[in-house]
mmCIF file of C-alpha atoms and ligand atoms in Angstrom:
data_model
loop_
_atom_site.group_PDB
_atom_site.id
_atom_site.type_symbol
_atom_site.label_atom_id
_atom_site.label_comp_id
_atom_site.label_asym_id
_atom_site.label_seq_id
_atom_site.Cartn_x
_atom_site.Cartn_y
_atom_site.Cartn_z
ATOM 1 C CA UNK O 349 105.533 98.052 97.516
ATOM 2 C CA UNK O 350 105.005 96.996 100.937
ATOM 3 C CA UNK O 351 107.087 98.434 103.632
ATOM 4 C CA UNK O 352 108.934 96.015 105.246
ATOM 5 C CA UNK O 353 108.484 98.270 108.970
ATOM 6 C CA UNK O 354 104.491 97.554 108.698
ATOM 7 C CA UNK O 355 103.136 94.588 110.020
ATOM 8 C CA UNK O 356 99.578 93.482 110.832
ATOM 9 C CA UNK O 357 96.824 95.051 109.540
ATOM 10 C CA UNK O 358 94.520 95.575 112.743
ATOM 11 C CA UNK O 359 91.861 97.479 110.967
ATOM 12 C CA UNK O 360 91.459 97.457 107.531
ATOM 13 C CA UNK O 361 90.184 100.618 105.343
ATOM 14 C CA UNK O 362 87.027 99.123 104.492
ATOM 15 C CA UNK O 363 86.207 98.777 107.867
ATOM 16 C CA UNK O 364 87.039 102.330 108.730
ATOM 17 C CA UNK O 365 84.811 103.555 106.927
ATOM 18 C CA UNK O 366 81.903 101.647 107.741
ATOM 19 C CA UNK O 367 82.488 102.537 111.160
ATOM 20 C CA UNK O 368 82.937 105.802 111.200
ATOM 21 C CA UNK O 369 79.807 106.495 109.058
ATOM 22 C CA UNK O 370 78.359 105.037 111.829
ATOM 23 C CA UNK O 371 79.872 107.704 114.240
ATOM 24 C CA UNK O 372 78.803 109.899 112.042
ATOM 25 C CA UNK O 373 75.095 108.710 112.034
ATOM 26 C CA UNK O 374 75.077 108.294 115.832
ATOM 27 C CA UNK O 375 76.806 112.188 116.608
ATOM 28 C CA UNK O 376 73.920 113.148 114.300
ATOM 29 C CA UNK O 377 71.475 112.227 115.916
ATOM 30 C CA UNK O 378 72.796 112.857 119.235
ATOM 31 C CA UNK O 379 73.592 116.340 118.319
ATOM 32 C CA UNK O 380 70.388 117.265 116.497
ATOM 33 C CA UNK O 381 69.123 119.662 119.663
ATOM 34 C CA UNK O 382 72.687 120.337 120.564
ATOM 35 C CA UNK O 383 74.148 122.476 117.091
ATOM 36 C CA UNK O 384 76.138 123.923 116.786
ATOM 37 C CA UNK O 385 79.064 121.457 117.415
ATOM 38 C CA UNK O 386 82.837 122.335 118.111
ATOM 39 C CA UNK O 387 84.616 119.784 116.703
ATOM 40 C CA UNK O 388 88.106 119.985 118.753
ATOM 41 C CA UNK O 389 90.875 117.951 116.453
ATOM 42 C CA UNK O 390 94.458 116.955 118.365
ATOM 43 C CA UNK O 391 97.509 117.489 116.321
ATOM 44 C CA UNK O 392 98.546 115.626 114.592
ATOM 45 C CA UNK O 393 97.046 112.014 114.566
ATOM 46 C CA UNK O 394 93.349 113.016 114.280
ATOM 47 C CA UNK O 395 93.699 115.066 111.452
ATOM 48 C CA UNK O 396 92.166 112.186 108.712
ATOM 49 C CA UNK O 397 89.736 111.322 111.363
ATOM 50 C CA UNK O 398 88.711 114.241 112.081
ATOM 51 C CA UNK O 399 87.867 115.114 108.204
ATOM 52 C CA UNK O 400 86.422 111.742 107.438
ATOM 53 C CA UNK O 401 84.238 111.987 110.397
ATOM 54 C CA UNK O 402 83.067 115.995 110.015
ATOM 55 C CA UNK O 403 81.903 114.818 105.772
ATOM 56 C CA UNK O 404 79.271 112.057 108.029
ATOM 57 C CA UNK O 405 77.907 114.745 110.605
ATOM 58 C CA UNK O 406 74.475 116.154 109.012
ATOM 59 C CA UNK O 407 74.451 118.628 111.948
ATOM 60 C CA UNK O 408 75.507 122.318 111.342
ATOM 61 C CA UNK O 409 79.373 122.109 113.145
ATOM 62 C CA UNK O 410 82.683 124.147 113.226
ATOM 63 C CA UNK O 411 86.219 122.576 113.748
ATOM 64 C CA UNK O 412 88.859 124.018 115.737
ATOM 65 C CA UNK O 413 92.738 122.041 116.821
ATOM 66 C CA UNK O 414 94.613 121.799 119.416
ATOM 67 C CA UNK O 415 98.350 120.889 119.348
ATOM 68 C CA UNK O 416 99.980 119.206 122.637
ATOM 69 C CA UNK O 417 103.264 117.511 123.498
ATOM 70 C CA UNK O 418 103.125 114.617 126.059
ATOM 71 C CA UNK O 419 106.294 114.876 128.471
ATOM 72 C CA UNK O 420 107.730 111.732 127.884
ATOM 73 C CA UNK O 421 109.729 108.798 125.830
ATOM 74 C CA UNK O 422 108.604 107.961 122.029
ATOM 75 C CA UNK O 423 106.319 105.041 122.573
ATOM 76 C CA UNK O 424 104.873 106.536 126.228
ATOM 77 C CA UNK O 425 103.114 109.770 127.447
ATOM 78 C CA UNK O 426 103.879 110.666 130.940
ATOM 79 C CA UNK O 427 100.420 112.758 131.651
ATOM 80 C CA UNK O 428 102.650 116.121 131.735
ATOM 81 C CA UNK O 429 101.200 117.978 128.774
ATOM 82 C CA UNK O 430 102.170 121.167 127.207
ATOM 83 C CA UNK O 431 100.212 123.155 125.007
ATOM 84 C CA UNK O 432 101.756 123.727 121.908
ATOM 85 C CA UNK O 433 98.987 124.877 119.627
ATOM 86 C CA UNK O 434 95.730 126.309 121.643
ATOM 87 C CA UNK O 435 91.889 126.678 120.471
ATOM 88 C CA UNK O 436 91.156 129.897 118.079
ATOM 89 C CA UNK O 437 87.561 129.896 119.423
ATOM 90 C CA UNK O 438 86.201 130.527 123.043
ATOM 91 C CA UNK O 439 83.874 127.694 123.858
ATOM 92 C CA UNK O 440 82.198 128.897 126.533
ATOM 93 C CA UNK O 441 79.179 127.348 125.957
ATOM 94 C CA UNK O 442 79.915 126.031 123.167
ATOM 95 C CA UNK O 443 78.775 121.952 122.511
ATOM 96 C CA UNK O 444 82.404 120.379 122.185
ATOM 97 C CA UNK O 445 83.531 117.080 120.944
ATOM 98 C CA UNK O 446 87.100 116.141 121.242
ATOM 99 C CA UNK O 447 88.172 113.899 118.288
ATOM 100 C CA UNK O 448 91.056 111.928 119.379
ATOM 101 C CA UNK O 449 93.077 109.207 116.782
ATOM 102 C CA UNK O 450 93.957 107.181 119.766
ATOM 103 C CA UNK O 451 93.672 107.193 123.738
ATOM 104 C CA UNK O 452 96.342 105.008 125.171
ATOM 105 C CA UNK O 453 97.276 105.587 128.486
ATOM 106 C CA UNK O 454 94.563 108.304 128.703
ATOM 107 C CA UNK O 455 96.595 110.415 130.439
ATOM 108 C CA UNK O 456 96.642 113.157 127.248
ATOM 109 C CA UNK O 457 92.898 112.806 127.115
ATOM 110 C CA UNK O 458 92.482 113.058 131.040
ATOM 111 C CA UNK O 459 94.715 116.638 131.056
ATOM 112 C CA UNK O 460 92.789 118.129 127.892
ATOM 113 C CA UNK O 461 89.616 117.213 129.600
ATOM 114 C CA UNK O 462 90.339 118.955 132.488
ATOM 115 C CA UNK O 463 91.835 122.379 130.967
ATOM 116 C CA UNK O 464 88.727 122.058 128.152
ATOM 117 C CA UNK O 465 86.126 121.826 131.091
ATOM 118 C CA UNK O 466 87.447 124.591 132.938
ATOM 119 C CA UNK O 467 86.632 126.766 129.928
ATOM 120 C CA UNK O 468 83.207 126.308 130.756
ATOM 121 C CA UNK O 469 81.693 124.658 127.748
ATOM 122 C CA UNK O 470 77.512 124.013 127.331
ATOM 123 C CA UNK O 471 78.575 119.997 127.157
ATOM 124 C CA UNK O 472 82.066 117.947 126.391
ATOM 125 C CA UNK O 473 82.198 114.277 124.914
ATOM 126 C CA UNK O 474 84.889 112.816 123.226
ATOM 127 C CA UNK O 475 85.211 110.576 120.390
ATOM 128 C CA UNK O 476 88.256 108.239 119.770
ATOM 129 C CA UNK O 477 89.031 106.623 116.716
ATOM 130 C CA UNK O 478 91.073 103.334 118.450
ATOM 131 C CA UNK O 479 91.544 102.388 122.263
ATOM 132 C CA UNK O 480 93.530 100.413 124.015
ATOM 133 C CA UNK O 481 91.584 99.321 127.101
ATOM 134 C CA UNK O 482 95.232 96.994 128.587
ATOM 135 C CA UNK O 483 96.948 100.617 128.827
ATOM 136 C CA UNK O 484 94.345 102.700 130.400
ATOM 137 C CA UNK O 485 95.967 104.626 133.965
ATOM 138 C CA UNK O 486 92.334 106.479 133.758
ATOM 139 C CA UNK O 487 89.175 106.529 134.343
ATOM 140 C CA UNK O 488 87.747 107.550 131.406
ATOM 141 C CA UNK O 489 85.343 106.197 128.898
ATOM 142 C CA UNK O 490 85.492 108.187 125.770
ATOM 143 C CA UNK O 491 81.447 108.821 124.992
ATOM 144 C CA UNK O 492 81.979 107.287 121.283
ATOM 145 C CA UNK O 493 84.523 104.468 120.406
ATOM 146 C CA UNK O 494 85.502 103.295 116.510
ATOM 147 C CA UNK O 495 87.746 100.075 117.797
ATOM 148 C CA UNK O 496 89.150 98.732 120.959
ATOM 149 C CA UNK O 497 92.781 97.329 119.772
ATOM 150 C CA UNK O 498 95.322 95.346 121.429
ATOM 151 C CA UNK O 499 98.220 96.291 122.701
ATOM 152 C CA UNK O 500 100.659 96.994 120.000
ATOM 153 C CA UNK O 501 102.296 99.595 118.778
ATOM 154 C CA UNK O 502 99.987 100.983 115.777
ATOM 155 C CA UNK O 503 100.178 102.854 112.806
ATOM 156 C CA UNK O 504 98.279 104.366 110.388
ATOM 157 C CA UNK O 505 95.281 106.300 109.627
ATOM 158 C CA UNK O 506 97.014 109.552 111.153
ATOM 159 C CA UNK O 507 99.167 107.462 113.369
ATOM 160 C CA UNK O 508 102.952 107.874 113.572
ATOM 161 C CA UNK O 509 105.954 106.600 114.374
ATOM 162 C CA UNK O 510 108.570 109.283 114.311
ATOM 163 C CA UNK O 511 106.668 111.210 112.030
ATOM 164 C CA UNK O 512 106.160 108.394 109.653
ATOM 165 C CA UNK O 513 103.187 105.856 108.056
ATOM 166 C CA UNK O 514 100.256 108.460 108.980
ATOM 167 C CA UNK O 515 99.053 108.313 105.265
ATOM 168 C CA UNK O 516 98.683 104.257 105.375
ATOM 169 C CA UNK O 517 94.521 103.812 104.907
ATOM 170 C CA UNK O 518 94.369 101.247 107.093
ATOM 171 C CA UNK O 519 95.785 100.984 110.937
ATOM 172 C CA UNK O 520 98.506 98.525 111.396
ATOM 173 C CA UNK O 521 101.159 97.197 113.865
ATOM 174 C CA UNK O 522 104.907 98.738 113.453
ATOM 175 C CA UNK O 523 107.681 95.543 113.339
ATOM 176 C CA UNK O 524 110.376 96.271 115.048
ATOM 177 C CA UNK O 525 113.690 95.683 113.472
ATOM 178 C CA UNK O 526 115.444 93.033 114.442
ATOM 179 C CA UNK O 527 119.623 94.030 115.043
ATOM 180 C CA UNK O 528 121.429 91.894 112.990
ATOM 181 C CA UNK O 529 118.875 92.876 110.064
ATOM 182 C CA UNK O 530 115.854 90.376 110.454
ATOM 183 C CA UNK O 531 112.993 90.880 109.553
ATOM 184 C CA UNK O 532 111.313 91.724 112.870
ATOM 185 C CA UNK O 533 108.627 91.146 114.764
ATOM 186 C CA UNK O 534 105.530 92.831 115.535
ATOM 187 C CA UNK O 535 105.494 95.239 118.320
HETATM 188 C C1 LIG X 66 99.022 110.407 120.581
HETATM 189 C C2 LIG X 66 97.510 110.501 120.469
HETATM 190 C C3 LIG X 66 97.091 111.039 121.791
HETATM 191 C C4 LIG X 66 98.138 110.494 122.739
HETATM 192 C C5 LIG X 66 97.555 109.306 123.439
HETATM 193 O O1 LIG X 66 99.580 111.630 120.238
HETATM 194 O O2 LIG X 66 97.116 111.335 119.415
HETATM 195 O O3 LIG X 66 97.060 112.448 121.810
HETATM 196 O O4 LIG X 66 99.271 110.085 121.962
HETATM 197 O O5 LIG X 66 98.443 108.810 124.397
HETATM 198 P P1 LIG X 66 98.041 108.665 125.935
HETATM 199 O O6 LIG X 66 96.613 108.197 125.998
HETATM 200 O O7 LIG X 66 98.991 107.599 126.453
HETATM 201 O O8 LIG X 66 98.255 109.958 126.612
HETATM 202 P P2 LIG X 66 101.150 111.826 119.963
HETATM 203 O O9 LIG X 66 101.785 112.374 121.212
HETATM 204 O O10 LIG X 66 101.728 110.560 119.403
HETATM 205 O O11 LIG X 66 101.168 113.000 118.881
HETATM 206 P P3 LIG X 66 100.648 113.019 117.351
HETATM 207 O O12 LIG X 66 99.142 112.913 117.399
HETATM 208 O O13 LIG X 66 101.106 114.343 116.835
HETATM 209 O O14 LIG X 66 101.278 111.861 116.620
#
């Protein structure tokens, strides 16, 4: 059955996986003289991502996480990051590619960017599954994109909203309940 808290589809599964095969096929070949490749997963929303993307890479490649927490309110980071997780693996000179599920404000991305470079790595690209180009506070283009979406509150895929509807296969917008017990309308 349906849950009555998910409302548009935005991107259906079909479509993910076309497009991240074609990730796959372009980090392949872009990688080819660069192998090995870190792959660098943030907890918790790029976890399916992350292992859909890793089965299209025909390049030899290692994955590592990284678990932050965004200072700020449910819906909104604030750019103050704390590490909660760190890398196992030194990638100093290492060939790293950040797999993101989503960069919103970009001000995650922007702070793991910086602390990653420091580490001194051989090269650093990221690749986002969804982005939401009305939100960005950043200058910063992620090197590959799956989908430019709207902005609306999504779900799906690996995306959460209090911990919930990461195992939906597709990537759809939350409805907000209405008080009074309505049905809602899309966020
Ligand atoms: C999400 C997402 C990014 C960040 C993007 O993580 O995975 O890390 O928010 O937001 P920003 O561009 O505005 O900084 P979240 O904090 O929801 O944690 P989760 O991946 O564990 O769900």
């Amino acid at each position: 059955m349906r849950d009555p808290a998910i409302g548009e589809i935005l991107v259906q599964g079909d479509e993910l996986n076309r497009r991240v095969s074609q990730l796959g096929t372009q980090i392949t070949a872009d990688y080819a003289d660069r192998s090995p490749v870190v792959l660098v997963g943030v907890l918790k929303g790029a976890l399916f991502f992350l292992a859909d993307l890793m089965r299209r890479l025909d390049v030899p490649c290692e994955v590592d996480f990284m678990a932050v927490a965004s200072y700020g309110s449910a819906t909104q980071s604030s750019g103050v990051v704390r590490i909660l997780k760190d890398l196992d693996a030194v990638i100093e000179d290492r060939h790293v590619l950040v797999v993101e599920d989503i960069v919103d404000s970009g001000l995650t991305l922007q702070y793991l960017l910086r602390n990653l470079r420091a580490r001194g790595p051989a090269s650093l690209e990221v690749c986002a599954l969804l982005t939401k180009p009305a939100r960005s506070k950043v200058e910063l283009e992620p090197r590959y994109v799956g989908f430019e979406i709207p902005n609306r509150f999504v779900v799906g895929y690996g995306l959460d909203h209090e911990e919930r509807h990461r195992n939906l296969p597709f990537v759809a917008t939350l409805r907000q309940p209405e008080p009074g017990g309505g049905s809602g309308a899309d966020w």
